[in-house]
C-alpha cells in the first residue's frame, strides 16, 4: 500500500468524514455521545440517518488502520488460530472466505472477520461483507478484522485489480496480533 | 449440432429489465474484443429464442456465427443464447482530455466495462442452465449478478454515448425540445446542472446520477441509482437520457477524492445528441 494511497485515504477521505461529522453533530444531542453510540443510533435499524455515513466510516477507518501493520501477513497463532480451525476448518479456508467476501462485495463496502457472541450454530467466528458504511457493530457482532474495498482504498495502486490488492493485504499487511487482541476483548465481554 | 432447449422462456425471469434497456450495441460498431461476438438478435426476439421453431430457424445462421467466436461464446451461441459484447468508443481514449484523462477512459472501457460484459454473459449462461434443470433457488441466486453486471453494461453503454470531444460538440448544452424542457422542468440550465452535481456529490458509495424522462408524465427528472442499478429500477416509466458515473473508478486517478471537481469538469464533454434523439422519440 503506497504512501501516496495512505496520504489520500487517511489524510483526505478519513479526515473528511471526521470534519463532516463534527459539523453535522454540532448543537445536536449526538454531540455528547461516543462514536459507537452515534453509529448505532444513526443506523436506526437500517433506516439510515444522515450522520450515519460519516460516523460509521470514521469507525470503519479507525478499525482498518488497526487491522494492518508494517511487515504484517503470516499466520495467526494461539487461541485465535484454534478458533479459526474450529469454525472454518483451516486457516487456508478462512483466507479463502475472506478473499471471496472482499472480492464479491458489489460496489463500495468492507469485508470483515467478526465475533458472534450468540451463535445459533456454535460458530463464533464469521466472515461478513457489508455495503458502503455498514459494519458488524450495527449487526450485533464484534469486529475483529477488516479490509476496505471502496475503490479509493486501492485504485491508485491497483486500479481495477481488486483481487491483487486483497492478496497483498493478506500476505503483507494484515496484523493477526491486533486480531488476537480484539478476540480476547470480545470473548471477555461475551463471558 | 444439438440444440439445448430451455424449458422456460428466458425473459420470464428478467421482469425488471425491459427489452429496450438491454442495450444491444448497434451493428455498425465493431466489437472491441474481436473474439466476443454479439449475435444481432433484436431484443424482442429474445422472447422467441426459447421456442423450438425459432431455434430451428436460427440454427443454421447461429452455427455459422459460432464458428467465428471463442469457445465460450460458441458454446453459448450454439444453444441459442444471446451474448453481449463491449461496444467500441466513437472517439479515442485521449479525446476527452483534460476533462477526463486518457488513462481513466482506457481503464474504464477496457477493464471495468469489459468485465461487466464478460460477467453478464457468464451469469446469463448460468441462468439458462439453472432454468433448464428447474433449479429455482439457483435462478433466484443469479438475479443479483445479472442486475449488477447487466446494469453495468447498460449504464456504461449509455455513458459512452453521453460523451464527446469538445470539437465534436461535447460540452454544448442541448438545443431544441430537450433544451426547452430542461428550462421548463428545472427553471434554467444552471439550476439543472447544479441539481445533477449536488445529487452526484451527495451519493454515498458507488452509483450514478441521471437525467431521465418520465415518459408517462412527459417530465424530466434527476435521479440517482446505487451501484450498477439501471434507472428503470427507480421507476418503470423512467428513460435514461444522461448518466454520469460517480463510482470512484470514473474519476479517482485524476481527481482523487475531489468528486465535486470531477462533476464540474465533466460537463465540458457531455454530449446531447443521443439524449435529444431519445427524448424526441419518446415525446413524439
Coordinates of C-alpha atoms in Angstrom, one line a residue:
Chain A
X1 CA 0.0 0.0 0.0
X2 CA 1.8 3.1 -1.2
X3 CA 2.5 6.2 0.8
X4 CA 0.5 8.1 -1.8
X5 CA -2.6 6.0 -1.2
X6 CA -2.3 6.4 2.6
X7 CA -1.9 10.1 2.4
X8 CA -5.1 10.4 0.4
X9 CA -7.0 7.7 2.2
X10 CA -6.1 8.8 5.7
X11 CA -5.3 12.5 5.0
X12 CA -8.3 13.3 2.8
X13 CA -11.1 10.6 3.0
X14 CA -10.9 9.7 6.7
X15 CA -10.2 13.3 7.7
X16 CA -13.2 14.5 5.6
X17 CA -15.5 12.0 7.4
X18 CA -14.3 13.4 10.8
X19 CA -14.6 17.0 9.8
X20 CA -18.1 16.5 8.3
X21 CA -19.4 14.5 11.3
X22 CA -18.2 17.2 13.6
X23 CA -20.1 19.7 11.6
X24 CA -23.2 17.5 11.5
X25 CA -23.5 16.9 15.2
X26 CA -22.8 20.4 16.5
X27 CA -25.8 21.6 18.5
X28 CA -27.5 18.2 18.5
X29 CA -27.9 15.5 21.2
X30 CA -25.3 13.4 19.3
X31 CA -22.6 15.9 20.2
X32 CA -22.2 14.4 23.7
X33 CA -22.2 10.8 22.6
X34 CA -19.4 8.3 21.9
X35 CA -18.7 7.4 18.3
X36 CA -20.0 3.9 18.8
X37 CA -23.3 5.2 20.2
X38 CA -23.6 7.7 17.3
X39 CA -23.0 4.9 14.8
X40 CA -25.7 2.6 16.4
X41 CA -28.2 5.4 16.9
X42 CA -27.9 6.8 13.4
X43 CA -28.1 3.3 11.8
X44 CA -31.6 3.4 13.1
X45 CA -32.3 -0.3 12.3
X46 CA -31.4 0.2 8.7
X47 CA -33.3 3.4 8.1
X48 CA -30.1 5.4 8.0
X49 CA -30.0 8.9 9.4
X50 CA -27.7 11.5 7.7
X51 CA -24.8 11.3 10.2
X52 CA -24.6 7.5 9.8
X53 CA -22.3 7.5 6.8
X54 CA -19.8 9.8 8.3
X55 CA -19.8 8.3 11.8
X56 CA -19.6 4.7 10.6
X57 CA -16.9 5.5 8.1
X58 CA -14.8 7.1 10.8
X59 CA -15.3 4.0 12.9
X60 CA -14.5 1.7 10.0
X61 CA -11.4 3.5 9.0
X62 CA -10.1 3.6 12.6
X63 CA -10.6 -0.1 12.6
X64 CA -8.9 -0.6 9.2
X65 CA -5.7 1.2 10.3
X66 CA -5.6 -1.1 13.3
X67 CA -6.1 -4.2 11.2
X68 CA -2.8 -3.6 9.5
X69 CA 0.9 -3.2 10.4
X70 CA 4.1 -2.8 8.6
X71 CA 5.6 -6.3 8.0
X72 CA 2.2 -7.9 8.5
X73 CA 0.9 -11.1 7.0
X74 CA 1.9 -14.5 8.1
X75 CA -0.3 -16.7 10.2
X76 CA -2.3 -16.2 13.4
X77 CA -1.4 -18.3 16.5
X78 CA -2.8 -19.4 19.9
X79 CA -6.4 -19.0 20.8
X80 CA -7.2 -17.2 17.5
X81 CA -5.8 -20.0 15.4
X82 CA -7.6 -22.6 17.4
X83 CA -11.0 -20.8 16.9
X84 CA -10.2 -20.3 13.2
X85 CA -9.5 -24.0 12.8
X86 CA -12.7 -24.9 14.7
X87 CA -15.0 -22.6 12.8
X88 CA -13.5 -22.7 9.3
X89 CA -11.7 -26.0 9.2
X90 CA -8.3 -24.4 8.5
X91 CA -6.5 -21.1 8.2
X92 CA -6.5 -21.5 4.5
X93 CA -10.3 -21.9 4.4
X94 CA -10.6 -18.7 6.4
X95 CA -8.4 -16.8 3.9
X96 CA -10.4 -18.2 1.0
X97 CA -13.6 -17.0 2.5
X98 CA -12.3 -13.6 3.5
X99 CA -10.8 -13.0 0.0
X100 CA -14.0 -14.1 -1.7
X101 CA -16.1 -11.8 0.5
X102 CA -13.8 -8.9 -0.3
X103 CA -13.8 -9.6 -4.0
X104 CA -17.5 -10.1 -4.4
X105 CA -18.8 -7.1 -2.4
X106 CA -20.6 -5.3 -5.3
X107 CA -19.8 -1.6 -5.3
X108 CA -18.3 0.1 -2.2
X109 CA -18.0 -1.7 1.1
X110 CA -16.0 -3.8 3.5
X111 CA -15.1 -7.4 4.3
X112 CA -14.8 -8.5 7.9
X113 CA -13.8 -11.2 10.3
X114 CA -16.2 -10.8 13.2
X115 CA -17.0 -12.5 16.5
X116 CA -20.6 -13.5 17.1
X117 CA -21.3 -13.7 20.8
X118 CA -24.6 -15.6 20.4
X119 CA -24.1 -18.0 17.5
X120 CA -27.0 -20.3 16.7
X121 CA -24.7 -22.8 15.0
X122 CA -21.9 -22.7 17.6
X123 CA -19.5 -20.9 15.2
X124 CA -18.3 -17.8 17.0
X125 CA -16.1 -16.5 14.1
X126 CA -17.9 -15.3 10.9
X127 CA -16.8 -13.7 7.7
X128 CA -19.1 -10.8 6.6
X129 CA -19.3 -8.4 3.7
X130 CA -21.1 -5.1 4.1
X131 CA -22.1 -2.3 1.7
X132 CA -20.9 1.3 1.9
X133 CA -20.6 2.2 5.6
X134 CA -22.4 -0.6 7.3
X135 CA -20.3 -2.6 9.8
X136 CA -20.6 -5.5 12.2
X137 CA -21.3 -3.2 15.2
X138 CA -24.8 -2.4 13.9
X139 CA -25.4 -6.0 13.1
X140 CA -24.7 -7.1 16.7
X141 CA -21.2 -8.7 16.1
X142 CA -17.8 -7.7 17.4
X143 CA -15.4 -6.8 14.6
X144 CA -12.0 -8.4 14.6
X145 CA -10.5 -7.6 11.2
X146 CA -11.5 -5.5 8.2
X147 CA -10.4 -4.8 4.7
X148 CA -11.7 -1.7 2.9
X149 CA -12.9 -2.4 -0.6
X150 CA -14.1 1.0 -1.5
X151 CA -12.2 1.8 -4.8
X152 CA -10.4 4.7 -3.1
X153 CA -8.6 2.1 -0.9
X154 CA -6.8 0.5 -3.8
X155 CA -7.4 2.4 -7.1
X156 CA -4.1 4.4 -7.1
X157 CA -2.0 1.3 -6.5
X158 CA -4.0 -1.5 -8.2
X159 CA -6.6 0.3 -10.4
X160 CA -9.4 -2.3 -11.2
X161 CA -7.4 -5.2 -9.9
X162 CA -9.1 -5.6 -6.5
X163 CA -8.1 -9.3 -6.1
X164 CA -4.4 -8.2 -6.3
X165 CA -5.0 -5.6 -3.5
X166 CA -6.7 -8.3 -1.4
X167 CA -3.8 -10.7 -1.9
X168 CA -1.2 -8.1 -0.8
X169 CA -3.4 -7.2 2.2
X170 CA -3.5 -10.8 3.3
X171 CA 0.2 -11.5 2.6
X172 CA 1.9 -8.4 3.7
X173 CA -0.4 -6.1 5.7
X174 CA -2.9 -7.9 8.0
X175 CA -2.0 -7.7 11.7
X176 CA -3.0 -11.0 13.3
X177 CA -1.7 -9.7 16.6
X178 CA -4.3 -7.0 16.5
X179 CA -7.0 -9.5 15.7
X180 CA -5.9 -11.7 18.6
X181 CA -6.1 -8.8 21.0
X182 CA -9.6 -7.9 19.8
X183 CA -10.7 -11.5 20.1
X184 CA -9.6 -11.6 23.8
X185 CA -11.6 -8.5 24.4
X186 CA -14.6 -9.9 22.6
X187 CA -14.5 -13.2 24.5
X188 CA -14.2 -11.4 27.8
X189 CA -17.2 -9.2 27.0
X190 CA -19.3 -12.2 25.9
X191 CA -18.4 -14.2 29.1
Chain B
X1 CA -25.0 -29.7 -33.5
X2 CA -27.6 -30.5 -30.8
X3 CA -29.7 -27.6 -29.7
X4 CA -30.3 -27.3 -26.0
X5 CA -33.9 -26.2 -25.4
X6 CA -34.7 -24.4 -22.2
X7 CA -38.0 -25.4 -20.7
X8 CA -38.9 -21.9 -19.7
X9 CA -38.8 -18.6 -21.6
X10 CA -35.7 -16.6 -20.6
X11 CA -37.3 -13.2 -20.4
X12 CA -39.9 -14.5 -18.0
X13 CA -37.2 -14.3 -15.4
X14 CA -36.0 -10.8 -16.1
X15 CA -39.0 -8.7 -15.4
X16 CA -37.1 -5.7 -14.1
X17 CA -35.0 -5.3 -17.3
X18 CA -37.2 -4.1 -20.1
X19 CA -36.1 -5.4 -23.5
X20 CA -35.3 -1.9 -24.7
X21 CA -33.0 -1.5 -21.8
X22 CA -30.9 -4.4 -22.7
X23 CA -29.0 -2.1 -25.0
X24 CA -27.6 -4.3 -27.6
X25 CA -24.8 -2.5 -29.3
X26 CA -25.6 -1.0 -32.8
X27 CA -24.4 -3.3 -35.5
X28 CA -22.3 -0.6 -37.1
X29 CA -19.9 -0.6 -34.1
X30 CA -17.2 -3.2 -34.3
X31 CA -16.7 -5.1 -31.0
X32 CA -13.5 -4.0 -29.3
X33 CA -12.7 -7.6 -28.4
X34 CA -12.9 -9.4 -31.7
X35 CA -13.4 -12.8 -30.2
X36 CA -16.6 -11.8 -28.3
X37 CA -19.2 -11.6 -31.0
X38 CA -22.6 -10.2 -30.3
X39 CA -25.4 -12.0 -32.1
X40 CA -27.5 -9.4 -33.7
X41 CA -30.8 -10.6 -32.4
X42 CA -33.3 -7.8 -31.7
X43 CA -34.4 -7.6 -28.1
X44 CA -37.9 -8.7 -28.7
X45 CA -36.7 -11.8 -30.4
X46 CA -35.3 -12.9 -27.0
X47 CA -38.8 -14.0 -26.3
X48 CA -38.8 -16.2 -29.3
X49 CA -35.5 -17.8 -28.6
X50 CA -37.0 -20.4 -26.3
X51 CA -39.4 -21.7 -28.9
X52 CA -38.3 -24.8 -30.7
X53 CA -39.5 -23.5 -34.1
X54 CA -37.4 -20.3 -33.9
X55 CA -34.3 -22.1 -32.7
X56 CA -34.5 -24.4 -35.7
X57 CA -34.8 -21.4 -38.0
X58 CA -31.9 -19.6 -36.3
X59 CA -29.9 -22.9 -36.2
X60 CA -28.0 -22.6 -39.4
X61 CA -27.3 -18.9 -39.0
X62 CA -26.1 -19.4 -35.4
X63 CA -23.9 -22.3 -36.4
X64 CA -22.1 -20.1 -38.9
X65 CA -21.5 -17.3 -36.5
X66 CA -20.5 -19.7 -33.7
X67 CA -17.5 -20.9 -35.8
X68 CA -16.1 -17.4 -35.6
X69 CA -16.5 -17.0 -31.8
X70 CA -14.4 -18.1 -28.9
X71 CA -15.1 -21.5 -27.3
X72 CA -17.3 -20.0 -24.6
X73 CA -19.2 -17.7 -26.9
X74 CA -19.5 -20.5 -29.4
X75 CA -20.9 -22.9 -26.8
X76 CA -23.4 -20.3 -25.7
X77 CA -24.3 -19.3 -29.3
X78 CA -24.9 -22.9 -30.3
X79 CA -27.5 -23.1 -27.6
X80 CA -29.3 -20.1 -28.9
X81 CA -28.1 -17.8 -26.2
X82 CA -27.5 -14.1 -26.8
X83 CA -24.1 -12.9 -25.9
X84 CA -23.2 -9.3 -25.4
X85 CA -20.1 -7.5 -26.4
X86 CA -18.2 -4.4 -25.4
X87 CA -19.3 -1.5 -27.7
X88 CA -16.5 0.4 -29.3
X89 CA -16.0 4.0 -28.3
X90 CA -16.7 6.5 -31.1
X91 CA -13.6 8.6 -30.0
X92 CA -10.1 8.0 -28.9
X93 CA -9.3 7.4 -25.2
X94 CA -7.5 10.8 -25.1
X95 CA -10.2 12.7 -26.9
X96 CA -11.9 13.9 -23.7
X97 CA -8.9 15.4 -22.1
X98 CA -8.4 17.4 -20.0
X99 CA -11.9 16.8 -18.5
X100 CA -11.3 13.1 -18.3
X101 CA -7.9 11.6 -18.7
X102 CA -7.0 9.0 -21.4
X103 CA -5.7 6.7 -18.6
X104 CA -9.2 6.7 -17.0
X105 CA -11.0 6.3 -20.3
X106 CA -8.9 3.3 -21.2
X107 CA -9.2 1.5 -17.9
X108 CA -12.9 2.4 -17.6
X109 CA -13.7 1.0 -21.0
X110 CA -11.2 -1.9 -21.4
X111 CA -11.3 -3.2 -17.9
X112 CA -14.4 -2.1 -16.0
X113 CA -17.0 -2.2 -18.8
X114 CA -15.4 -5.3 -20.3
X115 CA -15.7 -7.1 -17.0
X116 CA -19.4 -6.3 -16.7
X117 CA -19.9 -7.6 -20.2
X118 CA -17.9 -10.8 -19.5
X119 CA -19.7 -11.5 -16.2
X120 CA -23.1 -10.6 -17.6
X121 CA -22.6 -13.2 -20.3
X122 CA -21.4 -15.7 -17.7
X123 CA -24.4 -15.1 -15.5
X124 CA -26.9 -15.4 -18.4
X125 CA -25.4 -18.7 -19.4
X126 CA -25.6 -20.0 -15.8
X127 CA -29.2 -18.7 -15.7
X128 CA -30.1 -20.7 -18.8
X129 CA -28.6 -23.8 -17.2
X130 CA -30.5 -23.3 -14.0
X131 CA -33.7 -22.8 -15.8
X132 CA -33.2 -25.9 -17.9
X133 CA -32.7 -28.0 -14.9
X134 CA -35.6 -26.4 -13.0
X135 CA -33.3 -25.1 -10.2
X136 CA -35.4 -22.3 -8.9
X137 CA -33.0 -21.4 -6.0
X138 CA -30.1 -21.1 -8.4
X139 CA -32.2 -18.9 -10.7
X140 CA -33.1 -16.6 -7.8
X141 CA -29.5 -16.5 -6.6
X142 CA -28.3 -15.4 -10.0
X143 CA -30.5 -12.3 -10.1
X144 CA -28.1 -10.1 -8.2
X145 CA -25.2 -10.9 -10.6
X146 CA -27.5 -10.3 -13.6
X147 CA -28.6 -6.9 -12.2
X148 CA -25.1 -5.9 -11.3
X149 CA -23.3 -6.9 -14.5
X150 CA -26.2 -6.3 -16.9
X151 CA -26.8 -3.0 -15.3
X152 CA -23.1 -2.2 -15.6
X153 CA -23.3 -3.0 -19.3
X154 CA -26.4 -0.9 -19.9
X155 CA -25.2 2.1 -17.9
X156 CA -21.8 2.3 -19.4
X157 CA -23.1 1.8 -22.9
X158 CA -25.3 4.9 -22.4
X159 CA -22.4 6.8 -20.7
X160 CA -20.1 6.5 -23.7
X161 CA -22.8 7.9 -25.9
X162 CA -23.3 10.8 -23.5
X163 CA -19.7 11.9 -24.0
X164 CA -17.9 13.6 -27.0
X165 CA -14.8 15.6 -27.6
X166 CA -15.2 19.3 -27.5
X167 CA -14.5 19.7 -31.2
X168 CA -17.4 17.3 -31.9
X169 CA -20.0 19.1 -29.8
X170 CA -19.1 17.9 -26.3
X171 CA -20.0 20.5 -23.7
X172 CA -22.6 22.3 -25.7
X173 CA -26.0 22.5 -23.9
X174 CA -28.9 20.9 -25.7
X175 CA -31.0 22.9 -28.2
X176 CA -34.5 22.2 -29.4
X177 CA -37.2 20.5 -27.5
X178 CA -34.9 18.9 -24.9
X179 CA -33.3 22.3 -24.2
X180 CA -36.7 23.9 -23.7
X181 CA -37.8 21.0 -21.5
X182 CA -34.8 21.5 -19.2
X183 CA -35.7 25.2 -18.8
X184 CA -39.3 24.3 -18.1
X185 CA -38.7 21.5 -15.7
X186 CA -35.7 22.9 -13.8
X187 CA -36.0 26.7 -14.2
X188 CA -32.8 27.1 -16.0
X189 CA -29.8 25.2 -17.5
X190 CA -27.7 26.3 -14.5
X191 CA -30.2 25.1 -12.0
X192 CA -30.3 21.7 -13.8
X193 CA -26.5 21.3 -13.7
X194 CA -26.4 22.3 -10.1
X195 CA -29.0 19.7 -9.2
X196 CA -27.2 17.0 -11.0
X197 CA -23.9 17.9 -9.3
X198 CA -25.5 18.2 -5.9
X199 CA -27.1 14.8 -6.2
X200 CA -24.0 13.2 -7.6
X201 CA -21.8 14.7 -4.9
X202 CA -24.2 13.6 -2.1
X203 CA -24.4 10.0 -3.3
X204 CA -22.8 7.7 -0.7
X205 CA -20.7 4.8 -2.1
X206 CA -20.9 3.9 -5.7
X207 CA -23.7 4.8 -8.2
X208 CA -24.9 7.0 -11.0
X209 CA -26.7 10.4 -11.3
X210 CA -29.2 10.6 -14.1
X211 CA -31.2 13.0 -16.2
X212 CA -34.3 10.9 -17.0
X213 CA -37.5 11.3 -18.8
X214 CA -40.7 10.1 -17.1
X215 CA -42.4 9.0 -20.2
X216 CA -45.8 8.7 -18.6
X217 CA -45.9 12.3 -17.4
X218 CA -43.5 13.7 -20.0
X219 CA -41.4 15.3 -17.3
X220 CA -37.7 15.4 -16.8
X221 CA -36.3 14.2 -13.5
X222 CA -32.9 14.0 -11.8
X223 CA -32.4 10.7 -10.1
X224 CA -29.6 8.6 -8.6
X225 CA -29.1 4.9 -8.6
X226 CA -26.8 2.8 -6.4
X227 CA -24.1 0.6 -7.7
X228 CA -25.0 -0.5 -11.2
X229 CA -28.8 -0.3 -10.8
X230 CA -30.2 0.9 -14.1
X231 CA -32.5 3.9 -14.0
X232 CA -35.5 1.8 -14.6
X233 CA -35.1 0.4 -11.1
X234 CA -36.3 3.8 -9.8
X235 CA -39.4 3.7 -11.9
X236 CA -40.6 1.6 -14.9
X237 CA -41.5 4.8 -16.8
X238 CA -38.1 6.3 -16.5
X239 CA -36.0 6.6 -19.6
X240 CA -32.3 7.4 -19.2
X241 CA -31.1 10.4 -21.2
X242 CA -27.8 11.4 -19.5
X243 CA -26.0 9.3 -16.9
X244 CA -22.9 10.4 -15.0
X245 CA -20.8 7.6 -13.4
X246 CA -19.9 8.6 -9.9
X247 CA -18.1 5.3 -9.0
X248 CA -14.7 6.2 -7.8
X249 CA -13.1 4.4 -10.7
X250 CA -14.7 7.0 -13.0
X251 CA -12.5 9.8 -11.6
X252 CA -10.1 8.8 -8.9
X253 CA -6.8 8.6 -10.8
X254 CA -7.3 12.2 -12.0
X255 CA -9.4 13.9 -9.3
X256 CA -8.7 11.7 -6.3
X257 CA -11.2 12.5 -3.5
X258 CA -12.4 15.7 -5.2
X259 CA -15.6 14.3 -6.6
X260 CA -17.2 17.8 -7.0
X261 CA -14.3 18.9 -9.3
X262 CA -14.9 15.8 -11.5
X263 CA -18.6 16.7 -11.7
X264 CA -17.9 20.3 -12.5
X265 CA -15.5 19.4 -15.3
X266 CA -17.3 16.5 -17.0
X267 CA -20.0 18.9 -18.3
X268 CA -17.3 20.1 -20.7
X269 CA -17.5 16.8 -22.6
X270 CA -21.2 15.9 -22.0
X271 CA -22.8 15.5 -25.4
X272 CA -26.6 15.8 -26.1
X273 CA -27.1 14.2 -29.4
X274 CA -28.1 10.8 -28.1
X275 CA -30.2 12.3 -25.3
X276 CA -32.0 14.5 -27.7
X277 CA -32.8 11.6 -30.1
X278 CA -34.2 9.5 -27.3
X279 CA -36.2 12.4 -25.9
X280 CA -37.7 13.3 -29.2
X281 CA -38.6 9.7 -30.0
X282 CA -40.3 9.3 -26.6
X283 CA -42.2 12.6 -26.9
X284 CA -43.5 12.1 -30.4

